[in-house]
Coordinates of C-alpha atoms and ligand atoms in Angstrom, one line a residue:
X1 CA 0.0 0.0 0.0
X2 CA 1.1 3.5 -0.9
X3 CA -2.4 6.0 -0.8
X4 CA -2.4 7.7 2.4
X5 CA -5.7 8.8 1.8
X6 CA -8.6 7.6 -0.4
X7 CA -11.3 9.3 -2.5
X8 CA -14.6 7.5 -3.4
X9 CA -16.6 9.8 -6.4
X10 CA -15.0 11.7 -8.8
X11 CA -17.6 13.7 -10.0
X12 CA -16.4 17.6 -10.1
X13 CA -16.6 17.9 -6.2
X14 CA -14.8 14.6 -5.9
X15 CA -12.1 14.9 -8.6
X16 CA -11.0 18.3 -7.7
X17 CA -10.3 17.3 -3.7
X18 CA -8.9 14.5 -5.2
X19 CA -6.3 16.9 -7.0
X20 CA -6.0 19.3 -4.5
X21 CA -5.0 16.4 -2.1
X22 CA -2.5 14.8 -4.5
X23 CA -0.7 18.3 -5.0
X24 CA 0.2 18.6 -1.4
X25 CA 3.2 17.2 0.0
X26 CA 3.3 14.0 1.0
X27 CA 0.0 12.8 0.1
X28 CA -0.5 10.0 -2.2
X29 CA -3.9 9.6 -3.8
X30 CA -6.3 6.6 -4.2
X31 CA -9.3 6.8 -6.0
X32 CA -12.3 4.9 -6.9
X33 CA -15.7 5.6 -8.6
X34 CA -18.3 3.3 -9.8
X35 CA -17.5 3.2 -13.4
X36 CA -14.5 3.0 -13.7
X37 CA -14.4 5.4 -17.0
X38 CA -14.3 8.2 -14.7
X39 CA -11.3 7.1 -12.6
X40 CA -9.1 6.3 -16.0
X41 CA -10.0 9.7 -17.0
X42 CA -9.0 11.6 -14.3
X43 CA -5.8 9.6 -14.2
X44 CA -5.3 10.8 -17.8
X45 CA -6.1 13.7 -17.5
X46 CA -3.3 14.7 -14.5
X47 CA 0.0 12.7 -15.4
X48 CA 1.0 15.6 -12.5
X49 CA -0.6 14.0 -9.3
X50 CA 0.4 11.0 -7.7
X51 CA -2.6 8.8 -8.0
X52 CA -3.5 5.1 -7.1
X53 CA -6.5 4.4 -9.4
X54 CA -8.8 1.1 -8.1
X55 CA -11.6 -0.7 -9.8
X56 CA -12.6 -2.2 -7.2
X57 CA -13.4 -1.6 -3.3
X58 CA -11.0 -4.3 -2.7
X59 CA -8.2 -2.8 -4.7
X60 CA -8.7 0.9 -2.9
X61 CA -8.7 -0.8 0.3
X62 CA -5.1 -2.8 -0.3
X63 CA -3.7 0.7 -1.6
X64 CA -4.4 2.8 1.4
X65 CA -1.8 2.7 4.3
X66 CA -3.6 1.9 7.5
X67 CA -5.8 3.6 9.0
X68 CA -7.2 3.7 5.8
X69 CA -8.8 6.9 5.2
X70 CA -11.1 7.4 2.6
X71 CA -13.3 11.1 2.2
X72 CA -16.9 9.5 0.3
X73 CA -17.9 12.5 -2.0
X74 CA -21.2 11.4 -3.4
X75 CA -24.8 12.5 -3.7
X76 CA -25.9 12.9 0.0
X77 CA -28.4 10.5 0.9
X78 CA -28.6 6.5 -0.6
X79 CA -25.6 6.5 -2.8
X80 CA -23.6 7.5 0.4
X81 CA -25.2 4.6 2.2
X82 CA -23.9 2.3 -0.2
X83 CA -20.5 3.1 -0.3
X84 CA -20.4 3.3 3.1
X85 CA -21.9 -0.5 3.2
X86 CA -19.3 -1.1 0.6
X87 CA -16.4 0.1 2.2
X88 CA -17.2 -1.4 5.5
X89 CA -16.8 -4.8 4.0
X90 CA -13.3 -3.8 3.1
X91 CA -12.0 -1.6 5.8
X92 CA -11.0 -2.4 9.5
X93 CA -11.1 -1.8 12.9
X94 CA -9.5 1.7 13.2
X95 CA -9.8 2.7 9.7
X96 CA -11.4 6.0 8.9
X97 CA -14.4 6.7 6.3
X98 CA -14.8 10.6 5.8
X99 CA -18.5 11.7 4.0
X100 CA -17.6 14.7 2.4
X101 CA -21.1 15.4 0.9
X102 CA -24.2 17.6 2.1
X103 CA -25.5 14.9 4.2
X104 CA -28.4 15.5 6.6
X105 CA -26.9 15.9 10.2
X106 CA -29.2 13.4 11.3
X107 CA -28.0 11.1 9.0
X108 CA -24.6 11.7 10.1
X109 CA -25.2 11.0 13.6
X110 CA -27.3 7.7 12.4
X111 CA -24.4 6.9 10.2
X112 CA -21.9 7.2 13.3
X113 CA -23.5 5.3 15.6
X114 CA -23.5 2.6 12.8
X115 CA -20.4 2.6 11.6
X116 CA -18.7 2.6 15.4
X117 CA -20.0 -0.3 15.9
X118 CA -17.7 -2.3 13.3
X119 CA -15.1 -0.7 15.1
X120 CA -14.7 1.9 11.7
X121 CA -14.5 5.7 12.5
X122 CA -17.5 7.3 10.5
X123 CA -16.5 11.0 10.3
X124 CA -18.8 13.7 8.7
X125 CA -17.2 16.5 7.3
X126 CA -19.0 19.4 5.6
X127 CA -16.7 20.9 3.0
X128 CA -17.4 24.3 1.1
X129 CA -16.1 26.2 -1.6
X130 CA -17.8 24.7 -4.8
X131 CA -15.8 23.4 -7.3
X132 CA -13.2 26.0 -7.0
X133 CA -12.6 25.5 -3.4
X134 CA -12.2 21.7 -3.7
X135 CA -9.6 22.3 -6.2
X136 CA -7.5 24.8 -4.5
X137 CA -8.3 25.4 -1.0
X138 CA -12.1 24.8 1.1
X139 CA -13.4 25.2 4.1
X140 CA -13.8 21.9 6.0
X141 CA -15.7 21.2 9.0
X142 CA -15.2 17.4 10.1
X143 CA -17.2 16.0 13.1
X144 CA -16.4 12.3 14.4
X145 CA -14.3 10.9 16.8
X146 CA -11.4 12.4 18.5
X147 CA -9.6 9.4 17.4
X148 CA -10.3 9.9 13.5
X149 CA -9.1 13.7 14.2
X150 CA -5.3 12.4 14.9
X151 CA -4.9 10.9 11.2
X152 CA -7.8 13.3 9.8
X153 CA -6.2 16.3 11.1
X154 CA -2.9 16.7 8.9
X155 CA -4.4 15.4 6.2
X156 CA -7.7 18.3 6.1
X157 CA -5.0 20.8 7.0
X158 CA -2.8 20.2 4.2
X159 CA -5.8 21.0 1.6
X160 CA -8.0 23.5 3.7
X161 CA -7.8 27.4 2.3
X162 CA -5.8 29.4 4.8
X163 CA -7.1 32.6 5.9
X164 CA -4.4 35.1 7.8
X165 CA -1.9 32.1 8.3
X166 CA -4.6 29.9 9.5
X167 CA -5.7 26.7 7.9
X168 CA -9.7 26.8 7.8
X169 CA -10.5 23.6 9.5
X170 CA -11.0 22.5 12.9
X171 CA -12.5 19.3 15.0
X172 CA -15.8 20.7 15.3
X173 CA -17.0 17.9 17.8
X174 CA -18.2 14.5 17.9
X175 CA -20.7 12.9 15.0
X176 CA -22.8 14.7 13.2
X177 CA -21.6 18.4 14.1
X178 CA -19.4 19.4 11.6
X179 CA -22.3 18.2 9.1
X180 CA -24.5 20.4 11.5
X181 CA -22.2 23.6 11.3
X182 CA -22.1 22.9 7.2
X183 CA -26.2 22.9 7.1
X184 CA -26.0 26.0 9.0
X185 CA -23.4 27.6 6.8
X186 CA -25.9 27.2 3.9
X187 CA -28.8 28.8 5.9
X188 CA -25.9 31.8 6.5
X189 CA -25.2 31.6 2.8
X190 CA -29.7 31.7 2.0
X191 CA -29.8 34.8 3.5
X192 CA -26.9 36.4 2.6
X193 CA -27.7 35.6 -0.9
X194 CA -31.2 36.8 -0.7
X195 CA -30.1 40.1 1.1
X196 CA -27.9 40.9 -1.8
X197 CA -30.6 40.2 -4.3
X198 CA -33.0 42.6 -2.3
X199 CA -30.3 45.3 -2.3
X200 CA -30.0 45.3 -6.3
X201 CA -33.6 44.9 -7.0
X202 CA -34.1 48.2 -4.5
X203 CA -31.3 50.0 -6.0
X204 CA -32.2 49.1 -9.5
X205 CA -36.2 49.8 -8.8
X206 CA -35.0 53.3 -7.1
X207 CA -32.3 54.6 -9.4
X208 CA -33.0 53.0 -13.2
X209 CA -29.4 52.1 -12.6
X210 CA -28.6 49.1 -15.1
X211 CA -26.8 46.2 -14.2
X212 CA -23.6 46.8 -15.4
X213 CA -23.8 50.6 -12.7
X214 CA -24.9 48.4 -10.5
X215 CA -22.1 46.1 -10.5
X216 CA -19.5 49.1 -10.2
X217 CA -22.1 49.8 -6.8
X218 CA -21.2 46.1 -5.6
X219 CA -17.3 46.4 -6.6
X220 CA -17.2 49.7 -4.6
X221 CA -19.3 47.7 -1.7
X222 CA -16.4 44.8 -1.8
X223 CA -13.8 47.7 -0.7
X224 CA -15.2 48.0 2.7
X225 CA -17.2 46.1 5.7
X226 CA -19.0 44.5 3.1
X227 CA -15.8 43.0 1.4
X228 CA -16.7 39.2 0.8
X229 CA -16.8 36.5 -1.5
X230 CA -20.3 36.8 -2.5
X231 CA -20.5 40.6 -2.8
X232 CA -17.8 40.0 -5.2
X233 CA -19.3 37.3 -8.0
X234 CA -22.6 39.7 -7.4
X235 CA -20.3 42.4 -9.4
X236 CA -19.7 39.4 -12.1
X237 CA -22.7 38.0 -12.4
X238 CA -24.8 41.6 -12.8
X239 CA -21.9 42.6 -15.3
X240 CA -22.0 39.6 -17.3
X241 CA -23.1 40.1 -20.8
X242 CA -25.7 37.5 -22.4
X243 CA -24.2 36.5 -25.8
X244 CA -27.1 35.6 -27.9
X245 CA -29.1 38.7 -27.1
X246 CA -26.6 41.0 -25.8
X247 CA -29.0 41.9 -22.9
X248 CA -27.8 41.7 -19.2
X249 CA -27.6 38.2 -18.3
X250 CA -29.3 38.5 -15.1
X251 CA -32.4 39.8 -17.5
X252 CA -32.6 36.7 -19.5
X253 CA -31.7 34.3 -16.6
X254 CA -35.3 33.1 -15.4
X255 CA -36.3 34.4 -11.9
X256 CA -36.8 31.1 -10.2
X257 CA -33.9 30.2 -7.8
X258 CA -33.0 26.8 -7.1
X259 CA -32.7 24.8 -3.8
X260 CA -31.3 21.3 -3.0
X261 CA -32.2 21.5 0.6
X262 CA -29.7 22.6 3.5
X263 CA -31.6 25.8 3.4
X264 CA -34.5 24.0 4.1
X265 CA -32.8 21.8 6.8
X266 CA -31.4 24.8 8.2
X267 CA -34.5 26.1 9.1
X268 CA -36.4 23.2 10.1
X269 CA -34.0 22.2 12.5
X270 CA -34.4 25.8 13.7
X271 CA -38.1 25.5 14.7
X272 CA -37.1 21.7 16.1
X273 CA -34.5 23.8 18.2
X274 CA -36.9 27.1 18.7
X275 CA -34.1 29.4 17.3
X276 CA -35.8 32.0 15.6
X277 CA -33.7 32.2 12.2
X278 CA -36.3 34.4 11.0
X279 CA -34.1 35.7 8.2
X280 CA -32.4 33.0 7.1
X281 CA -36.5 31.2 7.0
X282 CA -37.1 34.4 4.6
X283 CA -34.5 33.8 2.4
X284 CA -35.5 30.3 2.2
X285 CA -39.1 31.4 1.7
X286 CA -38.4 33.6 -0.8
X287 CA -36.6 31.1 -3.2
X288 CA -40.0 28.8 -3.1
X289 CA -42.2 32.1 -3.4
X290 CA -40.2 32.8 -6.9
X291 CA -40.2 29.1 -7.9
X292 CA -44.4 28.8 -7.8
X293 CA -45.0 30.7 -11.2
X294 CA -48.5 29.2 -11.1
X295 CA -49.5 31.1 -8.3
X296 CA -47.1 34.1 -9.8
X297 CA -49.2 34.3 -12.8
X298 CA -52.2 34.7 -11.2
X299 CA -51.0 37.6 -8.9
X300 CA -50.1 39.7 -10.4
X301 CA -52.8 41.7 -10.9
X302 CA -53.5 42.0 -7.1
X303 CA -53.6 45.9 -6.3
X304 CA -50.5 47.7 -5.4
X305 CA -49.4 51.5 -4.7
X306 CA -49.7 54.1 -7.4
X307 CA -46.1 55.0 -7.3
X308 CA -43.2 52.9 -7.6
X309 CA -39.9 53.6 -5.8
X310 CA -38.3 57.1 -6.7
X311 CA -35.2 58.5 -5.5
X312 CA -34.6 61.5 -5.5
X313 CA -30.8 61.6 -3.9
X314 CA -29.1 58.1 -5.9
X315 CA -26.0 58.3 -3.4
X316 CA -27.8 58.9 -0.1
X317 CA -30.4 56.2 -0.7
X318 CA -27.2 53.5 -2.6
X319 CA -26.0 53.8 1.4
X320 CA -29.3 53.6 2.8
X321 CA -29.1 50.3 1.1
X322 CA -25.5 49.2 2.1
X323 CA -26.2 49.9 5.5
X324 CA -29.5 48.0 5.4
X325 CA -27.7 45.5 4.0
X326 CA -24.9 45.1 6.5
X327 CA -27.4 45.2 9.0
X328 CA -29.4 42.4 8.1
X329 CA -26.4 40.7 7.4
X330 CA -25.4 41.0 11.0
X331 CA -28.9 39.5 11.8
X332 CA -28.2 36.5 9.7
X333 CA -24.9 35.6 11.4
X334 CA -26.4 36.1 14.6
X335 CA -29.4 34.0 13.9
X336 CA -27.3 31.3 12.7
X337 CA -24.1 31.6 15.1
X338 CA -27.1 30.9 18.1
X339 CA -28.4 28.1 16.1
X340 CA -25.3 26.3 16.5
X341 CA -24.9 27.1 19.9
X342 CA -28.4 25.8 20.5
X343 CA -27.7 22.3 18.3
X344 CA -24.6 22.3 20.6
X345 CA -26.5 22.4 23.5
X346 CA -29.0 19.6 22.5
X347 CA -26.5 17.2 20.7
X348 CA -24.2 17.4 23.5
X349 CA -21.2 18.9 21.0
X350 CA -18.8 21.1 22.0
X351 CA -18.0 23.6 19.4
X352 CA -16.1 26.9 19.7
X353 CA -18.2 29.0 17.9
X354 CA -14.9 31.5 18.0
X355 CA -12.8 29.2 15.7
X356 CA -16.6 28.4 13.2
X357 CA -16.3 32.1 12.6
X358 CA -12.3 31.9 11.9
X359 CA -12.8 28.5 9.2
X360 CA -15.3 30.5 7.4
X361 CA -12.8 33.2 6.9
X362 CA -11.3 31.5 3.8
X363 CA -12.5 29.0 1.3
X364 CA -16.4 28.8 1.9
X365 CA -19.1 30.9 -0.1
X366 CA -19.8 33.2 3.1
X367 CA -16.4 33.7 3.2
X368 CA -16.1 37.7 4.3
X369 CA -14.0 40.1 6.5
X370 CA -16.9 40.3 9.0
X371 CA -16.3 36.9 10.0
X372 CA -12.5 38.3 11.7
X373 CA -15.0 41.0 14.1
X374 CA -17.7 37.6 15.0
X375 CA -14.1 35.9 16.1
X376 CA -13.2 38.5 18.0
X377 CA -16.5 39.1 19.6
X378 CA -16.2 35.2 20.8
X379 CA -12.7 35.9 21.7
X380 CA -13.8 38.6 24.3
X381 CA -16.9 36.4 25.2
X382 CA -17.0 33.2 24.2
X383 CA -20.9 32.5 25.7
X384 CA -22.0 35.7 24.0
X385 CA -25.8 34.9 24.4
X386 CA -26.7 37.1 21.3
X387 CA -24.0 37.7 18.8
X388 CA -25.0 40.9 17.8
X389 CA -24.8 42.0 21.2
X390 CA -21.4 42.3 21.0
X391 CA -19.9 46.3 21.7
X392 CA -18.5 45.6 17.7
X393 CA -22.0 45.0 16.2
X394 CA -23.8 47.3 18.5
X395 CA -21.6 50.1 16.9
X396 CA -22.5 49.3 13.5
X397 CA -26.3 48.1 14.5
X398 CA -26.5 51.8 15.8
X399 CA -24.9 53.2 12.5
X400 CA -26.8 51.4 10.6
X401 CA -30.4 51.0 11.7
X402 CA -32.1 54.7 10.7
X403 CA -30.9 53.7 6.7
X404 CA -32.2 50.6 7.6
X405 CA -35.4 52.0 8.4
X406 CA -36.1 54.2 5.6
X407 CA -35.1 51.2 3.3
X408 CA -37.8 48.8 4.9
X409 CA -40.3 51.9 4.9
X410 CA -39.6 52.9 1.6
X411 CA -40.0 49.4 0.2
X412 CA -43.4 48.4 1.8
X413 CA -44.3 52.0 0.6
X414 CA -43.3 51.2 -2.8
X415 CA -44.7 47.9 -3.1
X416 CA -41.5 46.0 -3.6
X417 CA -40.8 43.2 -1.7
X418 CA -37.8 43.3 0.5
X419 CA -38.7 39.9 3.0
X420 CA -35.7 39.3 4.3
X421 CA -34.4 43.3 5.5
X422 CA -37.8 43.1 6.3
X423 CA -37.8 40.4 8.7
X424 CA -34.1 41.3 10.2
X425 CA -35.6 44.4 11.4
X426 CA -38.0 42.9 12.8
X427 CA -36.1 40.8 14.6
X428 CA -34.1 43.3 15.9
X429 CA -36.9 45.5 17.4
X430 CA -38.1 42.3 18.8
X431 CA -34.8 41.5 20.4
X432 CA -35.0 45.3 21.8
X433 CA -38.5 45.4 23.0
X434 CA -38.8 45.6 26.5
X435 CA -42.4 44.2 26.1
X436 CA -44.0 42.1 23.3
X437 CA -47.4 41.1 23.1
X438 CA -46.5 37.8 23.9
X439 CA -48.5 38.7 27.3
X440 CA -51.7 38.5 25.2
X441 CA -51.2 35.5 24.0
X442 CA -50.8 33.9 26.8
X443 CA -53.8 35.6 27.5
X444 CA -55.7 34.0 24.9
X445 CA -54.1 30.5 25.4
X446 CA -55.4 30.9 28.7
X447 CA -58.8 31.7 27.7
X448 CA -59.0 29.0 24.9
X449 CA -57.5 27.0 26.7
X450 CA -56.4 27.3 30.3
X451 CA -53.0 27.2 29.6
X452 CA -52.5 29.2 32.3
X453 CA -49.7 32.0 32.4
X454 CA -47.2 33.5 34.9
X455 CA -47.2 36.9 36.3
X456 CA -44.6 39.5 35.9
X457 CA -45.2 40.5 40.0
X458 CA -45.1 37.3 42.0
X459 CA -43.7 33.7 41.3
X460 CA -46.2 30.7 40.7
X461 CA -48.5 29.5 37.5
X462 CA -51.8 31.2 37.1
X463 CA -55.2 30.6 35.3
X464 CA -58.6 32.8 35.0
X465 CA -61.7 31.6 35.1
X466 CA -63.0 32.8 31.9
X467 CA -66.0 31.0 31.5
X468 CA -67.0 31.3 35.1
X469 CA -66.8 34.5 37.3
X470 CA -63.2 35.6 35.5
X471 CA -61.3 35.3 39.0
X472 CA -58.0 34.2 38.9
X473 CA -57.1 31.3 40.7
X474 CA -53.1 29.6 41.1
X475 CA -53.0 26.5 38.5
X476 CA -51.1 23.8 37.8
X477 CA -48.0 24.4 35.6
X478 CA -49.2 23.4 32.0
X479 CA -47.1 25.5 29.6
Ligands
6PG501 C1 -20.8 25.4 -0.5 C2 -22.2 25.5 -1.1 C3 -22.5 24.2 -1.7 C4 -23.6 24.2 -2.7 C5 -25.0 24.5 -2.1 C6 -25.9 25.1 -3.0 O1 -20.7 25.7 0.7 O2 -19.9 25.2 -1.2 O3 -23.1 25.8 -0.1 O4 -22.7 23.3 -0.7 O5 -23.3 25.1 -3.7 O6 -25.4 23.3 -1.6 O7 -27.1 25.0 -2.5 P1 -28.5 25.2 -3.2 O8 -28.4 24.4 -4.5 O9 -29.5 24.7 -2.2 O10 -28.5 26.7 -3.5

């Protein structure tokens, strides 16, 4: 044997880890995918990497050095199953199986408790960057054992992307948390996505700016607290050209986004866990609310305002939006940085949300300069109940939240839909409100039915007799 490490799929994904492991030093590639076709091309294709190609389980188990340590990069879901099953009759007791996909966290945690028992280490690692990042440099985020970490370890460092000297990859925690942190990166990435698309559709709606202004708007944006990977290819995409009609190709790209699911997961697992993610549930939202053009067709005549959106200073209102924007950004972090403290809590993982914020500095699609001031604000306080809480956000909450305002105002006014600053503001004035209604709701649960509620001037559980002589009596704790 002479692989130190194994790769099972060479799809994109798959192939390009497979050459980003096989250019770093001392790491010896073996690699296996179902038809074979695939692995003989790939060899072909790079006479410059060191690789092992198998065609069969058997073979790509004798090739790896022991512990054998194979990353699975598949189609999360039955295909993984099966080459898990299949590697399992080929691997042994100490050996290391590494799912690379998006797998469910769920699954992972199933998956673990499986695979543990055959004495194999099961170890599920989210990994993000696209294509791109596979090739030259991702983010990884493994869960598993401590145990798979010690081989693991090197091996993830030597391909992560580094970010200010630091390799972005760290032992999340046991089983299925590093898949969980990976779903929750995706919810992060939802919103951030569907912020950005609100800020151009608002700027474009308000000024008559075309794409290709608007683009110069985003490149300016990338200069300062904004500066990130996705405020970046927003410049590219809105500048890109289509060739057949010479339109913008954002105009001729249908308006009906796509979703494979970790959005979704994100925020299910959110009302599972009770976090509000309420942006990051928007953002989801909004992707199925453009992808129903049935019910889009037949809306649109449904009254709106008599005037549109007009602006009547382009520069003041273009910061308006930036600031709403890094505002609600701010929320979405937040939102999500508390749903992994809250998965934490119930899965029993220990995850230092500080060093989360410091992987995601380089190689993932949230990838951003804000993520240095989230590390820092762990740094200072590491059980930071809120994250924008932090002195650091509260600055640029305060900065930010008049703009942030008029943008939300001027929207609703205008009849354009902004959902997610929307809901981010919100969620801020509900964070700040030193009452919410919530007190007449437990109101009415009481009345409908006696739920009973607490007081806010003595201790114990209390219930009014609504349908009798509406006296309140002390109850029994129901919730
Ligand atoms: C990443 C991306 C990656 C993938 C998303 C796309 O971190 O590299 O998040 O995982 O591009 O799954 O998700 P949707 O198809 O749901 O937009």
């Amino acid at each position: 044997p002479t692989a130190n490490i194994g790769v099972v799929g060479l799809a994109v994904m798959g192939s390009n880890l497979a050459r980003n492991l096989a250019s770093r030093e001392g790491n010896t590639v073996a690699i296996y995918n179902r038809s074979h076709e695939k692995t003989e091309q790939l060899v072909a294709a790079h006479p410059e990497a060191e690789f092992v190609p198998a065609s069969s389980y058997e073979e790509f188990a004798a090739s790896l050095t022991t512990p054998r340590t194979a990353i699975i990069m598949v189609k999360a879901g039955r295909a993984t199953d099966a080459v898990i099953d299949a590697l399992i009759e080929v691997f042994e007791p100490g050996d290391i199986i590494v799912d690379g996909g998006n797998a469910l966290f769920t699954d992972t945690i199933r998956r673990e408790k499986a695979v543990r028992e055959t004495g194999i280490n099961f170890v599920g690692a989210g990994i993000s960057g696209g294509e791109e990042g596979a090739l030259n440099g991702p983010s990884i985020m493994p869960g598993g054992s401590d145990e798979s970490w010690v081989t693991l370890g090197p091996i993830l460092r030597s391909i992560a992307a580094v970010a200010e000297g630091e390799p972005c990859v760290t032992h999340v925690g046991h089983d299925g948390a590093g898949h969980f942190v990976k779903m929750v990166h995706n919810g992060i990435e939802y919103a951030d996505m569907q912020l950005i698309a609100e800020a151009y559709d608002l700027i474009r709606r308000g000024t008559g700016k075309t794409p290709a202004e608007i683009a110069d708007v985003f490149a300016e944006w990338n200069r300062g607290e904004l500066e990130s990977y996705l405020i970046e290819i927003t410049a590219e995409v809105l500048r890109q050209v289509d060739a057949a009609t010479g339109k913008p190709l954002v105009d001729v790209i249908l308006d009906q986004a796509g979703a494979k699911g970790t959005g979704a997961w994100t925020v299910q697992t959110a009302l599972s866990l009770g976090v509000p993610v309420s942006g990051i549930a928007e953002a989801t939202f909004a992707r199925s609310l453009s992808s129903h053009p049935e019910q889009r067709a037949v809306s649109g005549d449904l009254p709106g305002p008599a005037e549109g959106l007009s602006v009547d200073d382009v520069d003041a209102f273009i910061e308006d939006v930036r600031l709403a924007l890094y505002a609600s950004k701010i929320v979405a972090y937040s939102q999500g940085f508390d749903e992994i403290r809250a998965g934490a809590a119930e899965y029993d993982w220990s995850i230092d949300l500080g060093a989360i914020a410091k992987i995601w500095r380089g190689g993932c699609i949230i990838r951003a300069q804000f993520l240095n001031r989230i590390a820092e604000a762990y740094d200072v306080e590491p059980g930071l109940p809120v994250l924008l809480t932090a002195p650091y956000f509260v600055e640029a909450l305060g900065r930010a939240q008049a703009a942030w305002r008029r943008v939300v105002a001027e929207a609703a006014a205008a009849g354009i839909p902004a959902p997610a600053f929307s809901s981010s503001l919100s969620y801020y004035d509900g964070l700040r409100a030193e009452r919410l209604p919530a007190s007449l709701i437990q109101g009415q649960r009481d009345f409908f039915g006696a739920h009973t509620y607490k007081r806010i001037d003595k201790e114990g559980t209390f219930h009014t007799l609504w349908s009798g002589d509406r006296t309140e009596i002390e109850a029994e704790d129901t919730h």
